[in-house]
Coordinates of C-alpha atoms in Angstrom, one line a residue:
Chain A
M236 CA -54.6 -31.9 28.0
S237 CA -52.7 -29.7 30.5
P238 CA -49.0 -30.5 30.7
S239 CA -49.1 -31.7 34.4
A240 CA -52.1 -33.9 33.8
A241 CA -50.2 -36.0 31.3
L242 CA -47.4 -37.2 33.6
S243 CA -47.2 -38.8 37.1
A244 CA -45.3 -37.0 39.8
D245 CA -42.4 -39.4 39.5
E246 CA -42.4 -39.1 35.7
R247 CA -42.3 -35.3 36.0
A248 CA -39.4 -35.5 38.6
V249 CA -37.3 -37.9 36.4
L250 CA -37.8 -35.8 33.2
R251 CA -37.1 -32.6 35.1
E252 CA -33.8 -33.8 36.5
L253 CA -32.9 -35.4 33.2
S254 CA -33.4 -32.0 31.3
P255 CA -29.8 -30.8 31.6
G256 CA -28.6 -34.2 30.2
I257 CA -27.5 -37.6 31.5
P258 CA -25.5 -37.2 34.7
E259 CA -21.7 -37.7 34.6
G260 CA -20.2 -40.8 36.1
E261 CA -20.4 -44.5 35.6
R262 CA -23.9 -45.1 37.2
P263 CA -25.8 -42.2 35.7
W264 CA -29.3 -43.7 36.3
A265 CA -28.5 -44.2 40.0
E266 CA -27.5 -40.5 40.2
L267 CA -30.6 -39.4 38.3
A268 CA -32.8 -41.5 40.6
R269 CA -31.2 -39.8 43.6
R270 CA -31.9 -36.3 42.2
A271 CA -35.5 -37.3 41.4
G272 CA -36.1 -38.9 44.8
V273 CA -36.8 -42.4 43.5
A274 CA -35.0 -45.8 43.6
E275 CA -32.7 -46.6 40.6
D276 CA -34.9 -49.4 39.3
E277 CA -38.0 -47.2 39.6
C278 CA -36.1 -44.6 37.6
L279 CA -35.4 -47.0 34.8
G280 CA -39.0 -48.3 34.9
V281 CA -40.2 -44.7 34.6
M282 CA -37.9 -44.2 31.6
R283 CA -39.2 -47.4 29.9
A284 CA -42.8 -46.4 30.5
L285 CA -42.2 -42.9 29.0
I286 CA -40.6 -44.4 25.9
E287 CA -43.4 -46.9 25.6
R288 CA -46.0 -44.0 25.7
G289 CA -44.0 -42.0 23.2
V290 CA -43.4 -39.2 25.7
V291 CA -39.7 -39.8 25.3
R292 CA -38.7 -40.5 21.7
R293 CA -35.2 -41.8 22.6
V294 CA -32.3 -41.5 25.0
A295 CA -29.2 -40.8 22.8
A296 CA -26.5 -38.5 21.8
V297 CA -26.5 -35.7 19.2
V298 CA -23.1 -35.2 17.6
R299 CA -21.8 -31.8 16.3
D300 CA -22.2 -32.0 12.5
R301 CA -19.0 -30.2 11.6
D302 CA -16.9 -32.7 13.5
L303 CA -18.1 -35.3 11.1
G304 CA -17.6 -33.2 8.0
Y305 CA -21.2 -32.2 7.3
N306 CA -21.0 -28.9 5.5
G307 CA -23.8 -29.2 3.0
N308 CA -26.9 -29.2 5.3
A309 CA -30.1 -27.8 4.0
M310 CA -33.7 -27.4 4.8
V311 CA -35.7 -28.3 1.7
A312 CA -39.3 -27.0 1.4
W313 CA -41.3 -29.0 -1.1
R314 CA -44.6 -28.5 -2.8
V315 CA -46.1 -31.9 -3.2
A316 CA -49.6 -32.8 -4.5
E317 CA -51.8 -33.4 -1.5
E318 CA -52.6 -36.9 -2.6
R319 CA -48.9 -37.8 -2.8
L320 CA -47.9 -36.2 0.5
E321 CA -48.0 -39.4 2.6
E322 CA -45.9 -41.2 0.0
A323 CA -43.5 -38.3 -0.3
G324 CA -43.1 -38.1 3.5
A325 CA -42.3 -41.9 3.6
A326 CA -39.8 -41.6 0.8
A327 CA -38.0 -38.8 2.6
A328 CA -38.1 -40.7 5.9
A329 CA -36.5 -43.7 4.3
R330 CA -33.4 -41.9 3.3
P331 CA -30.5 -41.9 5.9
E332 CA -29.5 -38.4 4.8
V333 CA -32.8 -37.0 5.9
S334 CA -33.1 -36.4 9.7
H335 CA -36.4 -34.6 9.8
A336 CA -39.4 -34.8 7.6
Y337 CA -42.6 -32.9 8.4
S338 CA -45.7 -31.7 6.6
R339 CA -46.6 -28.1 7.6
R340 CA -49.4 -25.7 6.9
T341 CA -48.9 -23.5 3.9
R342 CA -49.6 -19.8 3.1
D343 CA -50.4 -18.1 -0.1
E344 CA -46.9 -16.6 -0.4
W345 CA -45.2 -19.8 0.8
P346 CA -47.1 -22.8 -0.6
F347 CA -44.6 -25.5 0.4
N348 CA -46.2 -28.4 2.4
L349 CA -43.3 -30.8 3.0
Y350 CA -40.1 -30.0 4.8
T351 CA -37.0 -32.2 5.0
M352 CA -33.7 -31.6 6.7
V353 CA -31.0 -33.0 4.4
H354 CA -27.5 -33.6 5.7
G355 CA -24.8 -33.8 3.0
R356 CA -21.1 -33.6 3.5
T357 CA -21.0 -31.1 0.6
R358 CA -23.6 -29.0 -1.2
E359 CA -23.3 -31.3 -4.2
A360 CA -24.0 -34.3 -2.1
T361 CA -27.2 -32.6 -0.7
L362 CA -28.3 -31.5 -4.1
A363 CA -27.9 -35.1 -5.4
V364 CA -30.2 -36.3 -2.6
V365 CA -32.7 -33.6 -3.5
E366 CA -32.7 -34.7 -7.1
E367 CA -33.5 -38.3 -6.1
L368 CA -36.2 -37.2 -3.7
G369 CA -37.7 -35.0 -6.4
K370 CA -38.1 -38.1 -8.6
A371 CA -39.6 -40.1 -5.7
T372 CA -42.1 -37.4 -4.8
G373 CA -43.0 -36.0 -8.2
A374 CA -41.7 -32.6 -7.2
T375 CA -39.2 -32.6 -10.1
S376 CA -39.5 -28.9 -11.2
P377 CA -37.2 -26.4 -9.4
D378 CA -40.5 -24.4 -8.7
D379 CA -41.7 -27.4 -6.6
R380 CA -38.9 -27.0 -4.0
R381 CA -36.6 -24.6 -2.3
V382 CA -33.2 -25.8 -1.1
L383 CA -32.4 -23.5 1.8
F384 CA -28.8 -24.1 2.6
S385 CA -27.7 -23.2 6.2
L386 CA -25.4 -20.2 6.1
R387 CA -25.1 -19.7 9.9
E388 CA -26.3 -21.3 13.0
F389 CA -27.4 -18.7 15.5
T390 CA -29.1 -20.9 18.1
K391 CA -29.3 -24.6 18.8
R392 CA -30.3 -25.7 22.3
R393 CA -32.6 -28.0 24.1
P394 CA -36.1 -26.8 24.8
D395 CA -37.0 -25.1 28.1
Y396 CA -39.6 -27.5 29.6
S397 CA -39.7 -25.8 33.0
A398 CA -43.3 -24.6 32.3
A399 CA -44.3 -28.3 32.1
L400 CA -41.8 -29.9 34.4
G401 CA -40.4 -27.3 36.8
A402 CA -36.7 -26.5 36.9
A403 CA -34.0 -29.2 37.5
A404 CA -32.1 -29.1 40.8
D405 CA -28.7 -29.5 39.1
Q406 CA -28.3 -27.5 35.8
S407 CA -24.6 -28.1 35.5
T408 CA -24.6 -31.2 33.3
E409 CA -25.3 -29.4 30.0
G410 CA -25.9 -25.7 29.5
S411 CA -29.2 -24.8 27.9
G412 CA -27.4 -22.1 26.0
S413 CA -25.0 -24.4 24.2
Chain B
M205 CA -15.7 -22.6 20.4
S206 CA -13.2 -25.5 20.2
S207 CA -11.7 -26.6 16.9
A208 CA -12.5 -30.2 15.8
P209 CA -10.5 -32.5 18.1
E210 CA -8.9 -35.7 16.7
L211 CA -11.3 -38.6 16.8
D212 CA -9.8 -42.1 16.5
D213 CA -11.6 -45.4 15.5
L214 CA -12.8 -46.1 19.0
D215 CA -14.2 -42.6 19.4
R216 CA -16.1 -43.0 16.1
S217 CA -17.3 -46.4 17.2
L218 CA -18.6 -45.0 20.5
L219 CA -20.2 -42.1 18.6
R220 CA -22.1 -44.5 16.4
A221 CA -23.2 -46.5 19.4
V222 CA -24.5 -43.5 21.5
Q223 CA -26.3 -42.0 18.5
E224 CA -28.1 -45.3 18.2
G225 CA -29.1 -45.1 21.9
F226 CA -27.8 -44.8 25.4
P227 CA -28.5 -47.9 27.4
L228 CA -31.2 -47.9 30.1
T229 CA -29.3 -50.2 32.4
P230 CA -27.5 -49.7 35.7
E231 CA -24.1 -49.9 34.0
P232 CA -24.6 -48.3 30.6
Y233 CA -20.8 -47.8 29.9
A234 CA -20.2 -51.6 30.3
E235 CA -22.8 -52.2 27.6
L236 CA -21.3 -49.5 25.3
A237 CA -17.8 -50.9 25.9
R238 CA -18.9 -54.4 25.0
A239 CA -20.4 -53.1 21.7
C240 CA -17.3 -51.2 20.8
G241 CA -14.6 -53.6 22.0
S242 CA -13.4 -51.5 24.9
S243 CA -13.4 -51.3 28.6
P244 CA -16.2 -49.5 30.6
E245 CA -13.6 -47.1 32.1
E246 CA -12.3 -46.2 28.7
A247 CA -15.8 -45.8 27.2
L248 CA -16.8 -43.5 30.1
R249 CA -13.6 -41.5 29.8
R250 CA -13.9 -41.0 26.0
I251 CA -17.6 -40.1 26.1
A252 CA -17.0 -37.7 28.9
R253 CA -14.2 -36.1 26.9
M254 CA -16.3 -35.8 23.8
R255 CA -19.2 -34.2 25.9
E256 CA -16.7 -31.8 27.4
A257 CA -15.3 -30.9 24.0
G258 CA -18.7 -30.4 22.5
V259 CA -18.3 -33.1 19.9
I260 CA -21.3 -34.7 21.7
R261 CA -23.5 -31.7 21.9
R262 CA -26.2 -33.4 23.9
L263 CA -26.6 -36.7 25.6
G264 CA -30.0 -37.2 27.1
A265 CA -33.7 -37.8 26.6
F266 CA -35.4 -36.4 23.5
V267 CA -38.9 -35.5 24.7
N268 CA -42.0 -35.3 22.4
S269 CA -42.8 -31.7 23.2
R270 CA -46.4 -32.0 22.3
A271 CA -46.8 -35.1 24.5
I272 CA -46.1 -32.9 27.5
G273 CA -48.4 -30.2 26.4
M274 CA -46.0 -27.8 24.7
V275 CA -46.7 -26.1 21.4
T276 CA -44.1 -26.1 18.7
T277 CA -43.8 -24.4 15.4
L278 CA -41.3 -23.2 12.7
A279 CA -41.2 -19.6 11.7
G280 CA -39.5 -17.9 8.8
A281 CA -38.6 -14.2 8.9
D282 CA -37.7 -12.1 5.9
V283 CA -35.0 -9.8 7.3
D284 CA -33.0 -6.9 5.7
E285 CA -29.3 -7.7 5.3
E286 CA -28.3 -4.9 7.7
A287 CA -30.7 -6.1 10.4
V288 CA -29.8 -9.8 10.4
E289 CA -27.3 -9.7 13.3
R290 CA -29.5 -7.6 15.5
V291 CA -32.7 -9.6 14.8
A292 CA -30.9 -12.9 15.3
A293 CA -29.7 -11.7 18.7
V294 CA -33.3 -10.8 19.7
F295 CA -34.6 -14.2 18.7
D296 CA -31.7 -15.9 20.6
S297 CA -32.7 -14.0 23.7
W298 CA -36.2 -15.7 23.7
P299 CA -36.2 -18.9 25.8
E300 CA -38.8 -20.4 23.5
V301 CA -36.4 -20.4 20.5
T302 CA -34.6 -23.7 20.3
H303 CA -33.1 -23.4 16.8
S304 CA -32.3 -20.4 14.6
Y305 CA -30.5 -20.4 11.3
L306 CA -29.6 -18.0 8.6
R307 CA -30.5 -19.7 5.3
E308 CA -30.2 -18.9 1.6
G309 CA -33.2 -17.2 0.0
H310 CA -36.1 -15.3 1.6
P311 CA -37.4 -15.8 4.3
N312 CA -33.8 -15.9 5.5
I313 CA -34.0 -16.5 9.2
W314 CA -35.8 -19.7 10.2
F315 CA -36.4 -20.4 13.8
A316 CA -38.1 -23.0 15.9
L317 CA -40.2 -22.2 18.9
V318 CA -41.2 -24.5 21.8
A319 CA -43.7 -22.7 24.1
P320 CA -46.3 -23.5 26.8
S321 CA -49.1 -22.2 24.7
R322 CA -50.2 -20.8 21.3
E323 CA -50.7 -17.5 22.9
V324 CA -47.0 -17.3 23.8
V325 CA -46.1 -18.2 20.2
D326 CA -48.4 -15.5 18.8
A327 CA -47.0 -12.9 21.2
R328 CA -43.4 -13.7 20.0
L329 CA -44.4 -13.6 16.3
A330 CA -46.1 -10.2 16.9
E331 CA -42.9 -9.0 18.6
A332 CA -40.8 -10.3 15.7
R333 CA -43.0 -8.4 13.1
A334 CA -42.5 -5.2 15.1
L335 CA -38.7 -5.4 14.9
E336 CA -37.0 -2.9 12.6
G337 CA -35.6 -4.5 9.5
I338 CA -38.2 -7.4 9.4
R339 CA -40.3 -7.3 6.3
S340 CA -42.5 -10.3 7.3
C341 CA -42.6 -13.2 9.8
D342 CA -44.9 -16.1 9.6
D343 CA -45.0 -19.6 11.1
Y344 CA -45.7 -23.0 9.7
P345 CA -46.8 -25.4 12.3
A346 CA -46.3 -29.1 11.6
T347 CA -49.3 -31.1 10.5
R348 CA -47.5 -34.5 10.4
V349 CA -44.2 -35.8 11.5
F350 CA -42.8 -38.4 9.1
K351 CA -39.3 -38.6 10.7
L352 CA -37.5 -37.1 13.6
R353 CA -34.2 -38.7 14.1
V354 CA -30.8 -37.2 13.8
K355 CA -28.1 -39.9 13.3
L356 CA -25.1 -38.8 11.3
G357 CA -22.9 -41.3 9.5
V358 CA -19.5 -41.6 11.1
K359 CA -17.0 -42.4 8.4
E360 CA -13.5 -43.4 9.2
N361 CA -11.8 -40.4 7.6
A362 CA -14.4 -37.6 7.7

């Protein structure tokens, strides 16, 4: 499936103009529609269709962790028995402290197949969640998991979708380097 | 980078609401205001202020990269202490890199790539391996997504 074949021209236009973020002002969808060259109700219809199809996961805000006191964030790499992977993923997903849970391919030197992002206000809080998840997933031995605390954030920005969507007309709403 | 600004109860209430979802209606701030016991003007003003201050890092659509034909992966690089700054700067200069963190242990620099093709990913990984100070760099593409939803708890006195 080539990127452009998956989306209609209007869908591509709306997503392209939405890339920098929701426009400022009290009627942002009307403004977005204007930039995309469609009517406001068409724009909202496009958004609903994209969500329905799973192309857009959600339209929402991401808040800066540190402003909410989250200083114990860690990526945890787990080694879970293959037959328990589904169950382990579900257990992780059920926890509010876990924002991301993926299974990933392994390598000889790095045999961990399940990755979870755990957000704790403190290291201790995160480690407590890891303990509980270990019990739920059977990965109870320290050898079965690596708790990789974040030491520094170098880069965190939205993806560059211009290869699939083209470049937005107005880049000013949100920098892609923030 | 701004220091953490003061957030009052209404700010926190609005943050909870917008993390949940931004309304797909002609007057989204009226809806947010109703949910938080405020006025549309106040909701707009406060959300704009929090976007400006960087408290709200991003407000927009979260696209399923694979659904629009992009390739995504997570890579872990094992980097010598002295080379960490320089290598991190190189990774940051690549538009395909969306996230990059220094973490405890080895590999120590973990970075996410979103690229138009696997060829582009492979080229970047080859570039990474050629950097001075990198002992190894491998990627771990996702096989299944169990959860992908960042929604942080907004306690009253965080």
